[in-house]
mmCIF file of C-alpha atoms in Angstrom:
data_model
loop_
_atom_site.group_PDB
_atom_site.id
_atom_site.type_symbol
_atom_site.label_atom_id
_atom_site.label_comp_id
_atom_site.label_asym_id
_atom_site.label_seq_id
_atom_site.Cartn_x
_atom_site.Cartn_y
_atom_site.Cartn_z
ATOM 1 C CA UNK A 1 159.189 149.493 169.459
ATOM 2 C CA UNK A 2 157.289 146.164 170.255
ATOM 3 C CA UNK A 3 154.231 147.127 172.179
ATOM 4 C CA UNK A 4 151.201 145.464 172.258
ATOM 5 C CA UNK A 5 147.811 147.167 173.286
ATOM 6 C CA UNK A 6 145.206 145.343 175.107
ATOM 7 C CA UNK A 7 142.181 147.151 173.741
ATOM 8 C CA UNK A 8 138.403 145.905 174.447
ATOM 9 C CA UNK A 9 135.381 146.111 172.428
ATOM 10 C CA UNK A 10 133.045 148.234 173.996
ATOM 11 C CA UNK A 11 133.945 151.877 175.732
ATOM 12 C CA UNK A 12 133.017 151.086 179.381
ATOM 13 C CA UNK A 13 134.833 148.478 181.236
ATOM 14 C CA UNK A 14 132.826 146.115 183.281
ATOM 15 C CA UNK A 15 133.615 142.658 185.254
ATOM 16 C CA UNK A 16 134.645 140.582 182.155
ATOM 17 C CA UNK A 17 136.944 143.336 180.808
ATOM 18 C CA UNK A 18 138.565 143.838 184.132
ATOM 19 C CA UNK A 19 138.897 139.948 184.659
ATOM 20 C CA UNK A 20 140.856 139.820 181.434
ATOM 21 C CA UNK A 21 142.920 142.879 182.490
ATOM 22 C CA UNK A 22 143.867 140.877 185.351
ATOM 23 C CA UNK A 23 145.200 138.007 183.342
ATOM 24 C CA UNK A 24 147.104 140.423 181.253
ATOM 25 C CA UNK A 25 148.627 142.059 184.468
ATOM 26 C CA UNK A 26 149.383 138.617 185.726
ATOM 27 C CA UNK A 27 151.123 137.678 182.373
ATOM 28 C CA UNK A 28 153.191 140.898 181.957
ATOM 29 C CA UNK A 29 153.461 142.735 185.107
ATOM 30 C CA UNK A 30 154.104 140.449 188.225
ATOM 31 C CA UNK A 31 157.394 139.384 190.022
ATOM 32 C CA UNK A 32 159.206 141.960 188.022
ATOM 33 C CA UNK A 33 161.354 144.814 189.820
ATOM 34 C CA UNK A 34 159.840 148.095 189.018
ATOM 35 C CA UNK A 35 162.662 150.384 188.377
ATOM 36 C CA UNK A 36 160.611 153.845 188.422
ATOM 37 C CA UNK A 37 157.123 154.648 187.446
ATOM 38 C CA UNK A 38 155.606 157.953 185.554
ATOM 39 C CA UNK A 39 152.461 159.593 186.033
ATOM 40 C CA UNK A 40 151.036 161.553 183.259
ATOM 41 C CA UNK A 41 148.337 164.187 183.929
ATOM 42 C CA UNK A 42 147.005 161.743 186.519
ATOM 43 C CA UNK A 43 145.877 164.209 189.337
ATOM 44 C CA UNK A 44 142.259 163.829 188.796
ATOM 45 C CA UNK A 45 142.370 160.211 189.072
ATOM 46 C CA UNK A 46 144.784 160.030 192.224
ATOM 47 C CA UNK A 47 142.124 161.349 194.498
ATOM 48 C CA UNK A 48 143.533 161.148 198.131
ATOM 49 C CA UNK A 49 146.653 159.183 196.784
ATOM 50 C CA UNK A 50 150.037 161.256 196.908
ATOM 51 C CA UNK A 51 151.876 160.848 193.808
ATOM 52 C CA UNK A 52 155.422 160.847 195.394
ATOM 53 C CA UNK A 53 154.247 158.405 198.097
ATOM 54 C CA UNK A 54 152.997 155.844 195.344
ATOM 55 C CA UNK A 55 156.339 156.389 193.503
ATOM 56 C CA UNK A 56 158.294 155.443 196.620
ATOM 57 C CA UNK A 57 155.872 152.256 197.328
ATOM 58 C CA UNK A 58 156.385 151.043 193.742
ATOM 59 C CA UNK A 59 160.086 151.799 192.667
ATOM 60 C CA UNK A 60 162.380 148.997 193.574
ATOM 61 C CA UNK A 61 159.303 146.660 194.398
ATOM 62 C CA UNK A 62 157.617 144.153 192.677
ATOM 63 C CA UNK A 63 153.762 143.221 191.909
ATOM 64 C CA UNK A 64 153.345 139.872 193.492
ATOM 65 C CA UNK A 65 149.802 139.003 193.404
ATOM 66 C CA UNK A 66 146.423 140.186 192.037
ATOM 67 C CA UNK A 67 142.752 140.430 192.939
ATOM 68 C CA UNK A 68 139.525 141.778 191.633
ATOM 69 C CA UNK A 69 135.891 142.692 192.979
ATOM 70 C CA UNK A 70 133.718 143.821 190.607
ATOM 71 C CA UNK A 71 135.169 146.655 188.245
ATOM 72 C CA UNK A 72 138.083 147.197 190.794
ATOM 73 C CA UNK A 73 141.378 145.573 190.185
ATOM 74 C CA UNK A 74 143.917 145.047 192.857
ATOM 75 C CA UNK A 75 147.729 144.404 192.646
ATOM 76 C CA UNK A 76 149.913 143.621 195.656
ATOM 77 C CA UNK A 77 152.839 145.592 196.223
ATOM 78 C CA UNK A 78 155.313 143.410 197.815
ATOM 79 C CA UNK A 79 153.470 142.228 200.954
ATOM 80 C CA UNK A 80 152.539 145.684 202.555
ATOM 81 C CA UNK A 81 150.196 147.572 200.271
ATOM 82 C CA UNK A 82 148.206 147.272 197.163
ATOM 83 C CA UNK A 83 147.763 149.156 193.667
ATOM 84 C CA UNK A 84 144.112 149.627 193.057
ATOM 85 C CA UNK A 85 143.360 150.664 189.728
ATOM 86 C CA UNK A 86 139.588 151.499 188.076
ATOM 87 C CA UNK A 87 139.315 151.651 184.265
ATOM 88 C CA UNK A 88 136.265 154.171 184.364
ATOM 89 C CA UNK A 89 134.835 154.508 180.926
ATOM 90 C CA UNK A 90 138.061 154.193 178.633
ATOM 91 C CA UNK A 91 140.828 152.476 180.593
ATOM 92 C CA UNK A 92 143.048 149.681 179.354
ATOM 93 C CA UNK A 93 146.728 148.108 179.442
ATOM 94 C CA UNK A 94 149.325 148.548 176.749
ATOM 95 C CA UNK A 95 152.731 146.440 177.399
ATOM 96 C CA UNK A 96 156.150 147.030 175.427
ATOM 97 C CA UNK A 97 159.596 145.567 175.976
ATOM 98 C CA UNK A 98 162.067 148.211 175.030
ATOM 99 C CA UNK A 99 161.685 150.504 178.077
ATOM 100 C CA UNK A 100 159.499 153.212 176.168
ATOM 101 C CA UNK A 101 155.741 153.936 176.283
ATOM 102 C CA UNK A 102 154.575 156.233 173.611
ATOM 103 C CA UNK A 103 150.574 156.391 173.382
ATOM 104 C CA UNK A 104 148.811 159.310 174.305
ATOM 105 C CA UNK A 105 146.600 159.136 177.410
ATOM 106 C CA UNK A 106 148.815 156.722 179.437
ATOM 107 C CA UNK A 107 148.398 157.898 183.018
ATOM 108 C CA UNK A 108 150.515 155.195 184.855
ATOM 109 C CA UNK A 109 153.554 153.526 183.272
ATOM 110 C CA UNK A 110 155.751 150.854 185.429
ATOM 111 C CA UNK A 111 159.047 150.950 183.819
ATOM 112 C CA UNK A 112 160.917 147.465 184.896
ATOM 113 C CA UNK A 113 164.289 146.529 185.082
ATOM 114 C CA UNK A 114 164.262 144.262 182.344
ATOM 115 C CA UNK A 115 163.334 147.555 180.346
ATOM 116 C CA UNK A 116 159.788 146.396 179.732
ATOM 117 C CA UNK A 117 157.087 148.358 181.099
ATOM 118 C CA UNK A 118 153.020 148.126 181.551
ATOM 119 C CA UNK A 119 150.964 151.071 181.071
ATOM 120 C CA UNK A 120 147.568 152.066 182.011
ATOM 121 C CA UNK A 121 146.127 154.100 179.368
ATOM 122 C CA UNK A 122 142.685 156.289 180.253
ATOM 123 C CA UNK A 123 141.658 158.652 177.435
ATOM 124 C CA UNK A 124 138.802 160.197 179.654
ATOM 125 C CA UNK A 125 140.538 160.198 182.740
ATOM 126 C CA UNK A 126 137.512 158.790 184.728
ATOM 127 C CA UNK A 127 139.017 156.051 186.100
ATOM 128 C CA UNK A 128 141.144 155.781 189.203
ATOM 129 C CA UNK A 129 144.493 155.022 190.850
ATOM 130 C CA UNK A 130 145.157 154.517 194.529
ATOM 131 C CA UNK A 131 147.311 152.864 197.127
ATOM 132 C CA UNK A 132 145.242 150.363 199.409
ATOM 133 C CA UNK A 133 146.314 148.979 202.524
ATOM 134 C CA UNK A 134 143.519 146.507 202.676
ATOM 135 C CA UNK A 135 141.175 145.644 199.692
ATOM 136 C CA UNK A 136 138.450 144.187 201.650
ATOM 137 C CA UNK A 137 138.424 147.461 203.837
ATOM 138 C CA UNK A 138 138.394 149.628 200.545
ATOM 139 C CA UNK A 139 135.422 147.396 199.439
ATOM 140 C CA UNK A 140 133.467 148.118 202.352
ATOM 141 C CA UNK A 141 134.024 151.908 202.342
ATOM 142 C CA UNK A 142 132.861 151.643 198.871
ATOM 143 C CA UNK A 143 129.873 149.981 199.896
ATOM 144 C CA UNK A 144 130.262 147.254 196.751
ATOM 145 C CA UNK A 145 127.906 144.658 196.999
ATOM 146 C CA UNK A 146 128.913 141.028 196.442
ATOM 147 C CA UNK A 147 130.972 140.254 193.395
ATOM 148 C CA UNK A 148 128.890 138.825 190.544
ATOM 149 C CA UNK A 149 131.262 136.147 189.623
ATOM 150 C CA UNK A 150 131.686 134.732 193.325
ATOM 151 C CA UNK A 151 127.905 134.548 194.193
ATOM 152 C CA UNK A 152 126.537 131.073 194.527
ATOM 153 C CA UNK A 153 122.853 130.343 193.094
ATOM 154 C CA UNK A 154 121.333 130.690 196.548
ATOM 155 C CA UNK A 155 123.189 133.833 197.392
ATOM 156 C CA UNK A 156 122.171 135.432 194.211
ATOM 157 C CA UNK A 157 118.488 134.311 194.809
ATOM 158 C CA UNK A 158 118.441 135.732 198.389
ATOM 159 C CA UNK A 159 119.837 139.125 197.091
ATOM 160 C CA UNK A 160 116.949 139.245 194.278
ATOM 161 C CA UNK A 161 114.377 138.623 197.203
ATOM 162 C CA UNK A 162 116.044 141.303 199.397
ATOM 163 C CA UNK A 163 116.022 144.095 196.938
ATOM 164 C CA UNK A 164 113.158 145.949 194.869
ATOM 165 C CA UNK A 165 113.017 147.913 191.514
ATOM 166 C CA UNK A 166 113.679 146.284 188.193
ATOM 167 C CA UNK A 167 116.006 143.310 187.239
ATOM 168 C CA UNK A 168 117.964 145.859 184.681
ATOM 169 C CA UNK A 169 118.356 148.342 187.923
ATOM 170 C CA UNK A 170 119.525 145.474 190.321
ATOM 171 C CA UNK A 171 121.954 144.160 187.832
ATOM 172 C CA UNK A 172 123.810 147.595 187.273
ATOM 173 C CA UNK A 173 123.718 148.935 190.867
ATOM 174 C CA UNK A 174 127.210 148.570 192.261
ATOM 175 C CA UNK A 175 125.808 148.500 195.916
ATOM 176 C CA UNK A 176 123.395 145.632 195.196
ATOM 177 C CA UNK A 177 125.947 143.636 193.064
ATOM 178 C CA UNK A 178 129.677 144.504 192.178
ATOM 179 C CA UNK A 179 130.738 144.262 188.383
ATOM 180 C CA UNK A 180 128.046 144.667 185.837
ATOM 181 C CA UNK A 181 127.004 147.660 183.719
ATOM 182 C CA UNK A 182 124.863 148.313 180.773
ATOM 183 C CA UNK A 183 126.306 145.985 178.167
ATOM 184 C CA UNK A 184 126.548 142.582 180.331
ATOM 185 C CA UNK A 185 123.473 143.310 182.012
ATOM 186 C CA UNK A 186 121.431 143.699 178.681
ATOM 187 C CA UNK A 187 123.312 140.442 177.556
ATOM 188 C CA UNK A 188 122.345 138.468 180.652
ATOM 189 C CA UNK A 189 118.630 139.254 180.280
ATOM 190 C CA UNK A 190 118.673 138.460 176.868
ATOM 191 C CA UNK A 191 120.177 135.005 177.476
ATOM 192 C CA UNK A 192 117.703 134.423 180.090
ATOM 193 C CA UNK A 193 114.765 135.730 178.002
ATOM 194 C CA UNK A 194 113.640 138.198 180.504
ATOM 195 C CA UNK A 195 112.642 141.903 179.969
ATOM 196 C CA UNK A 196 115.109 144.688 181.142
ATOM 197 C CA UNK A 197 111.896 146.437 183.011
ATOM 198 C CA UNK A 198 110.713 142.975 184.852
ATOM 199 C CA UNK A 199 110.228 143.754 188.661
ATOM 200 C CA UNK A 200 112.109 141.519 190.961
ATOM 201 C CA UNK A 201 109.215 141.053 193.142
ATOM 202 C CA UNK A 202 107.390 139.342 190.448
ATOM 203 C CA UNK A 203 110.124 137.151 189.689
ATOM 204 C CA UNK A 204 109.363 133.232 190.547
ATOM 205 C CA UNK A 205 112.065 130.557 191.486
ATOM 206 C CA UNK A 206 112.718 129.331 188.064
ATOM 207 C CA UNK A 207 113.244 133.092 186.507
ATOM 208 C CA UNK A 208 115.767 133.768 189.405
ATOM 209 C CA UNK A 209 117.529 130.473 188.425
ATOM 210 C CA UNK A 210 117.711 131.456 184.913
ATOM 211 C CA UNK A 211 118.839 134.884 185.599
ATOM 212 C CA UNK A 212 121.867 133.173 187.519
ATOM 213 C CA UNK A 213 123.008 130.793 185.082
ATOM 214 C CA UNK A 214 122.624 133.371 182.351
ATOM 215 C CA UNK A 215 124.929 135.538 184.367
ATOM 216 C CA UNK A 216 127.323 133.088 184.903
ATOM 217 C CA UNK A 217 127.585 131.714 181.190
ATOM 218 C CA UNK A 218 127.876 135.355 180.039
ATOM 219 C CA UNK A 219 130.633 136.372 182.082
ATOM 220 C CA UNK A 220 132.409 132.966 181.488
ATOM 221 C CA UNK A 221 132.047 132.987 177.710
ATOM 222 C CA UNK A 222 133.005 136.971 177.865
ATOM 223 C CA UNK A 223 136.129 136.230 179.537
ATOM 224 C CA UNK A 224 137.144 133.610 177.069
ATOM 225 C CA UNK A 225 136.453 135.856 174.259
ATOM 226 C CA UNK A 226 138.683 138.401 176.228
ATOM 227 C CA UNK A 227 135.813 140.532 176.100
ATOM 228 C CA UNK A 228 136.018 141.182 172.453
ATOM 229 C CA UNK A 229 132.479 141.266 170.904
ATOM 230 C CA UNK A 230 133.785 139.726 167.672
ATOM 231 C CA UNK A 231 134.756 136.808 169.330
ATOM 232 C CA UNK A 232 131.743 136.108 171.307
ATOM 233 C CA UNK A 233 129.259 133.376 170.411
ATOM 234 C CA UNK A 234 126.679 134.116 167.614
ATOM 235 C CA UNK A 235 123.714 133.510 170.221
ATOM 236 C CA UNK A 236 125.110 136.646 171.856
ATOM 237 C CA UNK A 237 123.303 140.406 171.533
ATOM 238 C CA UNK A 238 126.272 142.277 172.544
ATOM 239 C CA UNK A 239 128.201 142.073 169.074
ATOM 240 C CA UNK A 240 124.778 143.356 167.556
ATOM 241 C CA UNK A 241 124.623 146.485 169.717
ATOM 242 C CA UNK A 242 124.487 149.772 167.667
ATOM 243 C CA UNK A 243 124.634 147.763 164.465
ATOM 244 C CA UNK A 244 122.264 148.782 161.632
ATOM 245 C CA UNK A 245 120.042 145.996 160.284
ATOM 246 C CA UNK A 246 121.031 143.680 163.022
ATOM 247 C CA UNK A 247 118.983 140.407 163.632
ATOM 248 C CA UNK A 248 118.285 138.482 166.729
ATOM 249 C CA UNK A 249 120.064 135.315 166.490
ATOM 250 C CA UNK A 250 117.104 133.542 167.980
ATOM 251 C CA UNK A 251 114.138 134.855 165.982
ATOM 252 C CA UNK A 252 115.674 137.033 163.407
ATOM 253 C CA UNK A 253 113.728 140.002 164.373
ATOM 254 C CA UNK A 254 115.453 143.352 164.969
ATOM 255 C CA UNK A 255 116.531 143.972 168.687
ATOM 256 C CA UNK A 256 114.909 147.326 170.200
ATOM 257 C CA UNK A 257 116.574 149.873 172.480
ATOM 258 C CA UNK A 258 114.232 151.162 175.458
ATOM 259 C CA UNK A 259 114.770 153.097 178.517
ATOM 260 C CA UNK A 260 114.915 150.950 181.620
ATOM 261 C CA UNK A 261 116.070 152.012 185.176
ATOM 262 C CA UNK A 262 117.371 155.383 183.652
ATOM 263 C CA UNK A 263 119.750 153.552 181.013
ATOM 264 C CA UNK A 264 119.432 152.511 177.562
ATOM 265 C CA UNK A 265 118.617 148.947 177.358
ATOM 266 C CA UNK A 266 119.019 146.585 174.144
ATOM 267 C CA UNK A 267 116.723 143.680 174.044
ATOM 268 C CA UNK A 268 114.663 141.380 171.829
ATOM 269 C CA UNK A 269 110.781 141.818 171.768
ATOM 270 C CA UNK A 270 110.278 138.265 170.883
ATOM 271 C CA UNK A 271 112.541 136.567 173.148
ATOM 272 C CA UNK A 272 111.867 139.176 175.877
ATOM 273 C CA UNK A 273 108.269 139.915 176.167
ATOM 274 C CA UNK A 274 107.165 143.037 178.037
ATOM 275 C CA UNK A 275 106.048 142.073 181.632
ATOM 276 C CA UNK A 276 102.121 142.443 182.316
#
């Protein structure tokens, strides 16, 4: 069996990872007729979506397009519904071309008429699978903030002015800004040279611009590296997470881990001085 596994470097998929998964779905899963699907121990991930209804909506149809908002991936089924996937903490795709799909923890497998398949693997089953009639309505009901990759610099600056708390907390709050989590929020702050505990009301215009530009840079380069840490630039903190004897690529000192907004945060004390 020829099967390609689309893995990722860290456990929890964030916006760049899901953008990579979107590209993989576009390359391997669109415009092919689905013969049938398999759902494997997926009840807890389906929520209110009925398994038989999902089978009926997918079998005999093709996925014709994709969309992404934050950490959510949508695939259009023909012209009248969308398949929504959330990857939880451990989700990724596998793809094969002989009509079989063997790996453990596959929760949804699309078998195509050409005998290829695309499988959604989610070991811890903390993701989600759903039929969605309207992605915009789904986003509204989930109370998701703007997608972090779609914001203009001025829009991002206004969001920062509207919210309180710490910068780390803001970047990770999906109702404020959709798509970022622990890993990439740390990377953005590292690239911007700003401490994770910095409060939003203390930011000046230059700092807001620095965070926005770092965010766009980090997301772009992470997607180009297919969200694999070892392929990211040497100036990134991400490949050094949890590595013994790691050295900051800018100052050579050891990165530190602290608690910020209830989560662990990696940063460089030299590059990101603690706010007064």
